[in-house]
Amino acid sequence: MRWKEQLLTLTPYQPGKSIDAVKKQFNLEKIVKLASNENPFGCSDKVHSALNANQTSLAIYPDGYATNLRETLASFLQVEENEIILGNGSDNLIQMISRALLHPNASTVMANPTFSQYKHNAVIEGAIVKEIPLVNGEHDLDAMLEAIDEQTNVVWVCSPNNPTGTYIPENKLVPFLEKVPPHILVVLDEAYYEYVVADDYYHSINLTRKFPNLIVLRTFSKIYGLAALRVGYGVANPAIIKALEPAREPFNVNSLGQLAASVAIKDQQFVEDCKEKNRQGLTQFYNFCEQHHLEYYPTQTNFILIDFKVDGDQVFQYLQERGFIVRSGKPLGFPTSVRITVGSEEQNDGVLKVLNEFLEAN
């Protein structure tokens, strides 16, 4: 078969082993998964109640316009409905943007390392990929501007960035946006937006009004605890949304996801509680790193990237054999680090105890 040549250079996304698979492999009764930046506290009780009371027939297609969710989001964000596009997770929105704007005669600019799906989708579309190395874990915005050329159609900005957890302050982002040519789409990926506590973080929704070439992506998979239902959304100028809509698959957000997201975003007390618990958990990791003189990036997310100065796979394997699944930094561009999702206090204590044992043994 005549596959696209670029597909032959790619490997599928590797999500890591499931909890059941690790249990079976190492004969363990209990597994703590701290690899995928999921919310250890689950989702709002109000979501559970709404799903339990739901009488929607599974034989009926979902509302293709996601009317209730769209109205709820518009009200919450104080935007118009035609400024919103919905996706099967924010990954789906990245795919739509790539499909709509990238092709073999186009280039795209992104940081490196950053979220892998920007490059993955660009390669599938045959686009020229320009990766700009991070500086101290942060986007080099000046170098990204320099990389823009006449072929550039999309610039990707992940803030807070995955896998470093670093963010771009307002006084750096706004001048950057002012310098990007208006015909180039800037994608501001804010998957971890709700975890941010930095005082100098920007108000991205307001920025979409000032910069008509900006789209902001967010997700219900992280702090809202709805990763299994796959709901993401983008906010942008209506002209961007109108142009993107034909690239959206019909019925791409399922009925249960629409319902759960509509309820979840109304329970901001749950969000604030999770945010506070996350900051407390990060303090546990910061204290551990300071105690052992380990390098790390201060993070605005629910994960932390720690440099152990040894092969990241070695740390990953040591933890996995003892019931803790984390993410090796090797495939993320940090070969001597591991990325650990912040869990509950008990989960954090558990993984840090094992990490202490690892350091003593090595």
Coordinates of C-alpha atoms in Angstrom, one line a residue:
M1 CA 0.0 0.0 0.0
R2 CA 1.1 3.5 -0.7
W3 CA 1.3 4.9 2.8
K4 CA 2.4 8.5 3.4
E5 CA 6.2 8.3 3.7
Q6 CA 6.2 10.4 6.9
L7 CA 3.9 7.8 8.6
L8 CA 6.7 5.3 8.3
T9 CA 9.0 7.5 10.3
L10 CA 6.6 7.8 13.3
T11 CA 5.7 5.5 16.2
P12 CA 2.3 5.6 17.8
Y13 CA 1.8 7.5 21.1
Q14 CA 3.1 5.3 23.9
P15 CA 0.8 5.7 26.9
G16 CA 2.7 3.2 29.1
K17 CA 1.5 0.0 30.7
S18 CA -1.9 -0.2 32.3
I19 CA -2.3 -0.7 36.1
D20 CA -3.5 -4.3 35.5
A21 CA -0.5 -5.1 33.3
V22 CA 2.0 -3.8 35.9
K23 CA 0.2 -5.7 38.7
K24 CA 0.4 -8.9 36.7
Q25 CA 4.1 -8.4 35.6
F26 CA 5.5 -7.7 39.0
N27 CA 2.9 -9.7 41.1
L28 CA 1.8 -6.6 43.0
E29 CA -1.5 -6.1 44.8
K30 CA -1.5 -2.3 44.7
I31 CA -0.4 0.1 42.0
V32 CA -0.2 3.9 42.2
K33 CA -0.2 5.6 38.8
L34 CA 1.6 8.9 38.7
A35 CA 2.5 9.0 35.0
S36 CA -0.3 10.7 33.0
N37 CA -1.0 13.8 35.1
E38 CA -4.5 12.7 35.9
N39 CA -6.3 14.1 38.9
P40 CA -5.7 11.8 41.9
F41 CA -8.9 13.1 43.5
G42 CA -11.1 12.1 40.5
C43 CA -13.9 14.3 39.5
S44 CA -16.6 16.4 41.2
D45 CA -19.3 14.4 43.1
K46 CA -21.8 16.5 41.2
V47 CA -20.5 14.9 38.0
H48 CA -21.0 11.4 39.4
S49 CA -24.6 12.3 40.4
A50 CA -25.4 13.7 37.0
L51 CA -24.0 10.7 35.2
N52 CA -25.9 8.3 37.5
A53 CA -29.1 10.2 36.8
N54 CA -28.5 10.3 33.0
Q55 CA -31.2 8.6 30.9
T56 CA -29.6 9.2 27.5
S57 CA -30.0 6.3 25.1
L58 CA -26.6 5.0 23.9
A59 CA -28.2 4.3 20.5
I60 CA -28.6 8.0 19.8
Y61 CA -25.9 10.2 18.4
P62 CA -24.7 13.0 20.6
D63 CA -25.7 16.6 19.9
G64 CA -23.3 17.5 17.2
Y65 CA -23.3 21.2 18.2
A66 CA -22.9 20.3 21.9
T67 CA -25.5 23.0 22.6
N68 CA -25.7 22.7 26.4
L69 CA -22.0 22.5 26.9
R70 CA -21.3 25.3 24.5
E71 CA -23.8 27.6 26.2
T72 CA -22.4 26.7 29.6
L73 CA -18.8 27.3 28.5
A74 CA -19.7 30.6 26.8
S75 CA -21.4 31.8 30.0
F76 CA -18.6 30.7 32.3
L77 CA -15.8 32.2 30.1
Q78 CA -17.9 35.3 29.2
V79 CA -17.4 34.7 25.4
E80 CA -19.8 34.2 22.6
E81 CA -20.8 30.7 21.5
N82 CA -19.2 31.2 18.1
E83 CA -15.8 31.8 19.8
I84 CA -15.8 28.2 21.0
I85 CA -14.8 24.9 19.3
L86 CA -15.1 21.5 21.0
G87 CA -12.9 18.5 20.7
N88 CA -12.5 14.9 21.7
G89 CA -9.9 16.1 24.2
S90 CA -7.5 18.9 23.3
D91 CA -5.5 16.4 21.3
N92 CA -8.3 16.3 18.8
L93 CA -8.1 20.1 18.5
I94 CA -4.4 19.9 17.8
Q95 CA -5.2 17.4 15.1
M96 CA -7.8 19.7 13.6
I97 CA -5.5 22.7 13.5
S98 CA -2.7 20.6 11.9
R99 CA -5.1 19.2 9.3
A100 CA -6.5 22.7 8.4
L101 CA -3.2 24.6 8.2
L102 CA -0.2 22.3 7.7
H103 CA 0.9 20.7 4.5
P104 CA 4.3 20.0 2.7
N105 CA 4.7 23.6 1.7
A106 CA 4.1 25.0 5.2
S107 CA 6.3 25.2 8.2
T108 CA 5.4 25.2 11.9
V109 CA 7.4 26.5 14.9
M110 CA 7.4 24.9 18.4
A111 CA 9.6 24.6 21.5
N112 CA 11.7 21.4 22.2
P113 CA 11.0 19.6 24.4
T114 CA 7.2 20.2 24.5
F115 CA 4.0 18.3 24.1
S116 CA 4.8 15.6 21.5
Q117 CA 1.5 15.8 19.5
Y118 CA 2.4 19.2 17.9
K119 CA 5.3 17.6 16.0
H120 CA 3.5 14.3 15.5
N121 CA 0.6 15.8 13.7
A122 CA 2.8 18.2 11.7
V123 CA 4.9 15.3 10.5
I124 CA 1.8 13.4 9.4
E125 CA 0.8 16.5 7.3
G126 CA 4.2 16.7 5.8
A127 CA 5.0 20.1 7.1
I128 CA 8.4 21.5 7.8
V129 CA 9.0 21.4 11.6
K130 CA 11.1 24.0 13.3
E131 CA 12.0 23.0 16.9
I132 CA 13.5 25.7 19.1
P133 CA 15.4 24.3 22.2
L134 CA 14.1 25.4 25.6
V135 CA 16.4 27.7 27.7
N136 CA 16.4 26.7 31.3
G137 CA 13.3 24.7 30.7
E138 CA 11.4 27.8 29.2
H139 CA 10.3 28.8 25.7
D140 CA 12.9 30.8 23.8
L141 CA 10.4 33.2 22.4
D142 CA 13.0 35.4 20.6
A143 CA 14.4 32.4 18.8
M144 CA 10.9 31.2 17.9
L145 CA 10.2 34.6 16.3
E146 CA 13.4 34.3 14.3
A147 CA 12.4 30.9 13.1
I148 CA 9.2 32.2 11.5
D149 CA 9.4 32.6 7.8
E150 CA 7.1 33.0 4.8
Q151 CA 6.1 29.4 4.9
T152 CA 5.1 29.4 8.6
N153 CA 1.4 28.8 9.3
V154 CA 1.3 27.8 12.9
V155 CA 3.3 28.5 16.1
W156 CA 2.7 26.3 19.1
V157 CA 3.1 27.6 22.6
C158 CA 2.6 25.4 25.6
S159 CA 2.1 27.3 28.8
P160 CA 2.5 25.8 31.3
N161 CA 4.8 23.6 29.3
N162 CA 4.7 19.8 29.3
P163 CA 7.1 18.2 30.4
T164 CA 8.9 21.0 32.4
G165 CA 5.9 22.7 34.1
T166 CA 7.3 26.1 33.3
Y167 CA 5.1 29.0 32.2
I168 CA 5.4 32.2 30.2
P169 CA 4.7 35.4 32.2
E170 CA 2.4 38.1 30.7
N171 CA 5.2 40.6 30.2
K172 CA 6.9 38.1 27.8
L173 CA 3.9 36.6 26.1
V174 CA 2.2 39.8 25.0
P175 CA 5.3 41.3 23.2
F176 CA 5.8 37.9 21.5
L177 CA 2.2 37.9 20.2
E178 CA 2.6 41.5 19.0
K179 CA 5.5 40.4 16.8
V180 CA 3.9 37.3 15.3
P181 CA 2.6 38.2 11.8
P182 CA -1.2 38.4 11.9
H183 CA -1.7 35.7 9.2
I184 CA 0.0 33.1 11.4
L185 CA -2.0 31.1 13.9
V186 CA -0.6 31.1 17.4
V187 CA -1.9 28.1 19.4
L188 CA -1.7 28.6 23.2
D189 CA -2.1 25.3 24.8
E190 CA -3.3 25.7 28.4
A191 CA -4.0 22.1 29.4
Y192 CA -2.8 22.9 33.0
Y193 CA -4.3 26.3 33.2
E194 CA -6.4 25.6 36.3
Y195 CA -3.4 24.6 38.3
V196 CA -1.5 27.9 37.8
V197 CA -0.9 30.1 40.8
A198 CA 1.7 32.6 39.4
D199 CA 0.7 36.2 39.9
D200 CA 2.1 37.3 36.5
Y201 CA 0.2 34.7 34.4
Y202 CA -1.9 36.3 31.7
H203 CA -5.6 36.2 31.0
S204 CA -5.6 34.3 27.8
I205 CA -9.3 34.6 26.9
N206 CA -8.9 38.4 26.9
L207 CA -5.9 38.0 24.7
T208 CA -8.0 36.3 22.0
R209 CA -9.9 39.6 21.7
K210 CA -6.7 41.6 21.3
F211 CA -5.0 39.1 18.9
P212 CA -7.4 37.6 16.3
N213 CA -4.7 35.1 15.3
L214 CA -4.6 33.4 18.7
I215 CA -6.5 30.3 19.8
V216 CA -6.4 29.0 23.4
L217 CA -6.8 25.3 24.0
R218 CA -8.0 23.8 27.3
T219 CA -9.1 20.4 28.5
F220 CA -11.4 18.7 31.0
S221 CA -8.9 15.8 31.3
K222 CA -6.7 17.3 34.0
I223 CA -8.0 19.2 37.1
Y224 CA -11.6 18.3 36.2
G225 CA -10.8 14.6 36.3
L226 CA -12.6 13.6 33.1
A227 CA -9.8 12.1 31.1
A228 CA -11.8 9.0 30.3
L229 CA -14.5 11.1 28.6
R230 CA -12.2 13.1 26.4
V231 CA -13.5 16.7 26.2
G232 CA -11.4 19.7 25.2
Y233 CA -12.2 23.1 23.9
G234 CA -10.7 26.0 22.1
V235 CA -11.5 29.7 22.3
A236 CA -10.6 32.1 19.5
N237 CA -11.9 34.8 17.2
P238 CA -15.1 33.7 15.4
A239 CA -13.3 33.7 12.1
I240 CA -10.8 31.1 13.3
I241 CA -13.6 28.9 14.7
K242 CA -15.6 29.2 11.4
A243 CA -12.5 28.2 9.4
L244 CA -11.7 25.2 11.7
E245 CA -15.2 23.8 12.0
P246 CA -15.0 21.8 8.6
A247 CA -12.0 20.0 10.0
R248 CA -13.9 18.8 13.0
E249 CA -15.3 15.4 12.9
P250 CA -19.1 15.2 13.3
F251 CA -20.3 14.1 16.8
N252 CA -16.7 14.3 18.1
V253 CA -17.7 14.9 21.7
N254 CA -19.8 12.1 23.2
S255 CA -23.0 12.6 25.1
L256 CA -21.7 11.6 28.5
G257 CA -18.7 13.8 28.0
Q258 CA -20.9 16.8 27.2
L259 CA -23.0 16.2 30.2
A260 CA -20.1 15.7 32.6
A261 CA -18.2 18.7 31.4
S262 CA -21.3 20.9 31.6
V263 CA -21.6 20.0 35.3
A264 CA -17.9 19.9 36.1
I265 CA -17.2 23.5 35.1
K266 CA -19.9 24.8 37.4
D267 CA -18.2 23.2 40.4
Q268 CA -15.4 25.6 40.9
Q269 CA -15.1 24.8 44.6
F270 CA -13.9 21.3 43.6
V271 CA -11.4 22.9 41.2
E272 CA -10.0 25.2 43.9
D273 CA -9.8 22.3 46.4
C274 CA -7.8 20.3 44.0
K275 CA -5.6 23.2 43.2
E276 CA -4.8 23.8 46.8
K277 CA -4.1 20.1 47.5
N278 CA -1.8 20.1 44.4
R279 CA 0.3 23.0 45.8
Q280 CA 0.6 21.1 49.1
G281 CA 1.7 18.0 47.2
L282 CA 4.3 20.0 45.3
T283 CA 5.8 21.2 48.6
Q284 CA 6.4 17.6 49.5
F285 CA 8.4 17.1 46.2
Y286 CA 10.2 20.4 46.6
N287 CA 11.3 19.5 50.1
F288 CA 12.5 16.1 48.9
C289 CA 14.5 17.7 46.0
E290 CA 16.1 20.3 48.3
Q291 CA 17.0 17.6 50.9
H292 CA 18.8 15.5 48.2
H293 CA 20.2 18.4 46.2
L294 CA 18.3 17.3 43.1
E295 CA 17.6 19.7 40.2
Y296 CA 14.0 20.4 39.2
Y297 CA 11.9 23.0 37.5
P298 CA 9.5 24.9 39.7
T299 CA 6.1 24.0 38.2
Q300 CA 2.7 25.5 37.6
T301 CA 1.2 22.1 36.9
N302 CA 0.2 18.9 38.7
F303 CA 3.5 17.2 37.8
I304 CA 7.2 17.8 38.5
L305 CA 10.3 16.9 36.4
I306 CA 13.2 15.8 38.6
D307 CA 16.8 15.2 37.4
F308 CA 18.3 12.2 39.2
K309 CA 21.6 12.4 37.1
V310 CA 21.1 8.8 36.1
D311 CA 19.3 7.0 33.3
G312 CA 15.6 8.0 33.7
D313 CA 14.6 4.5 32.6
Q314 CA 16.5 3.1 35.6
V315 CA 14.5 5.3 38.1
F316 CA 11.3 4.5 36.2
Q317 CA 12.0 0.7 36.4
Y318 CA 12.9 0.8 40.1
L319 CA 9.6 2.6 41.0
Q320 CA 7.5 0.4 38.7
E321 CA 8.8 -2.8 40.3
R322 CA 7.7 -1.4 43.6
G323 CA 4.2 -0.4 42.5
F324 CA 4.6 3.2 41.4
I325 CA 4.2 4.1 37.7
V326 CA 5.8 7.4 36.7
R327 CA 7.1 8.7 33.3
S328 CA 10.8 8.3 32.3
G329 CA 12.2 11.6 31.0
K330 CA 14.0 9.8 28.2
P331 CA 11.2 9.9 25.6
L332 CA 10.4 13.4 26.8
G333 CA 13.8 14.9 26.0
F334 CA 15.2 14.7 29.5
P335 CA 17.2 11.4 29.6
T336 CA 18.3 11.6 33.2
S337 CA 15.0 12.8 34.7
V338 CA 11.6 11.4 35.5
R339 CA 8.2 13.2 35.4
I340 CA 6.0 12.5 38.4
T341 CA 2.3 13.4 38.7
V342 CA 1.5 15.0 42.0
G343 CA -0.8 12.5 43.9
S344 CA -2.6 12.6 47.2
E345 CA -0.5 13.2 50.3
E346 CA -0.4 9.4 51.0
Q347 CA 0.6 8.7 47.4
N348 CA 3.3 11.3 47.4
D349 CA 4.7 10.0 50.7
G350 CA 4.8 6.5 49.2
V351 CA 6.7 7.4 46.0
L352 CA 9.1 9.6 47.9
K353 CA 9.9 6.9 50.4
V354 CA 10.8 4.6 47.5
L355 CA 12.8 7.3 45.8
N356 CA 14.7 7.7 49.1
E357 CA 15.5 4.0 48.9
F358 CA 16.7 4.4 45.3
L359 CA 19.0 7.2 46.2
E360 CA 20.5 5.3 49.1
A361 CA 21.0 2.3 46.9
N362 CA 22.6 4.3 44.2

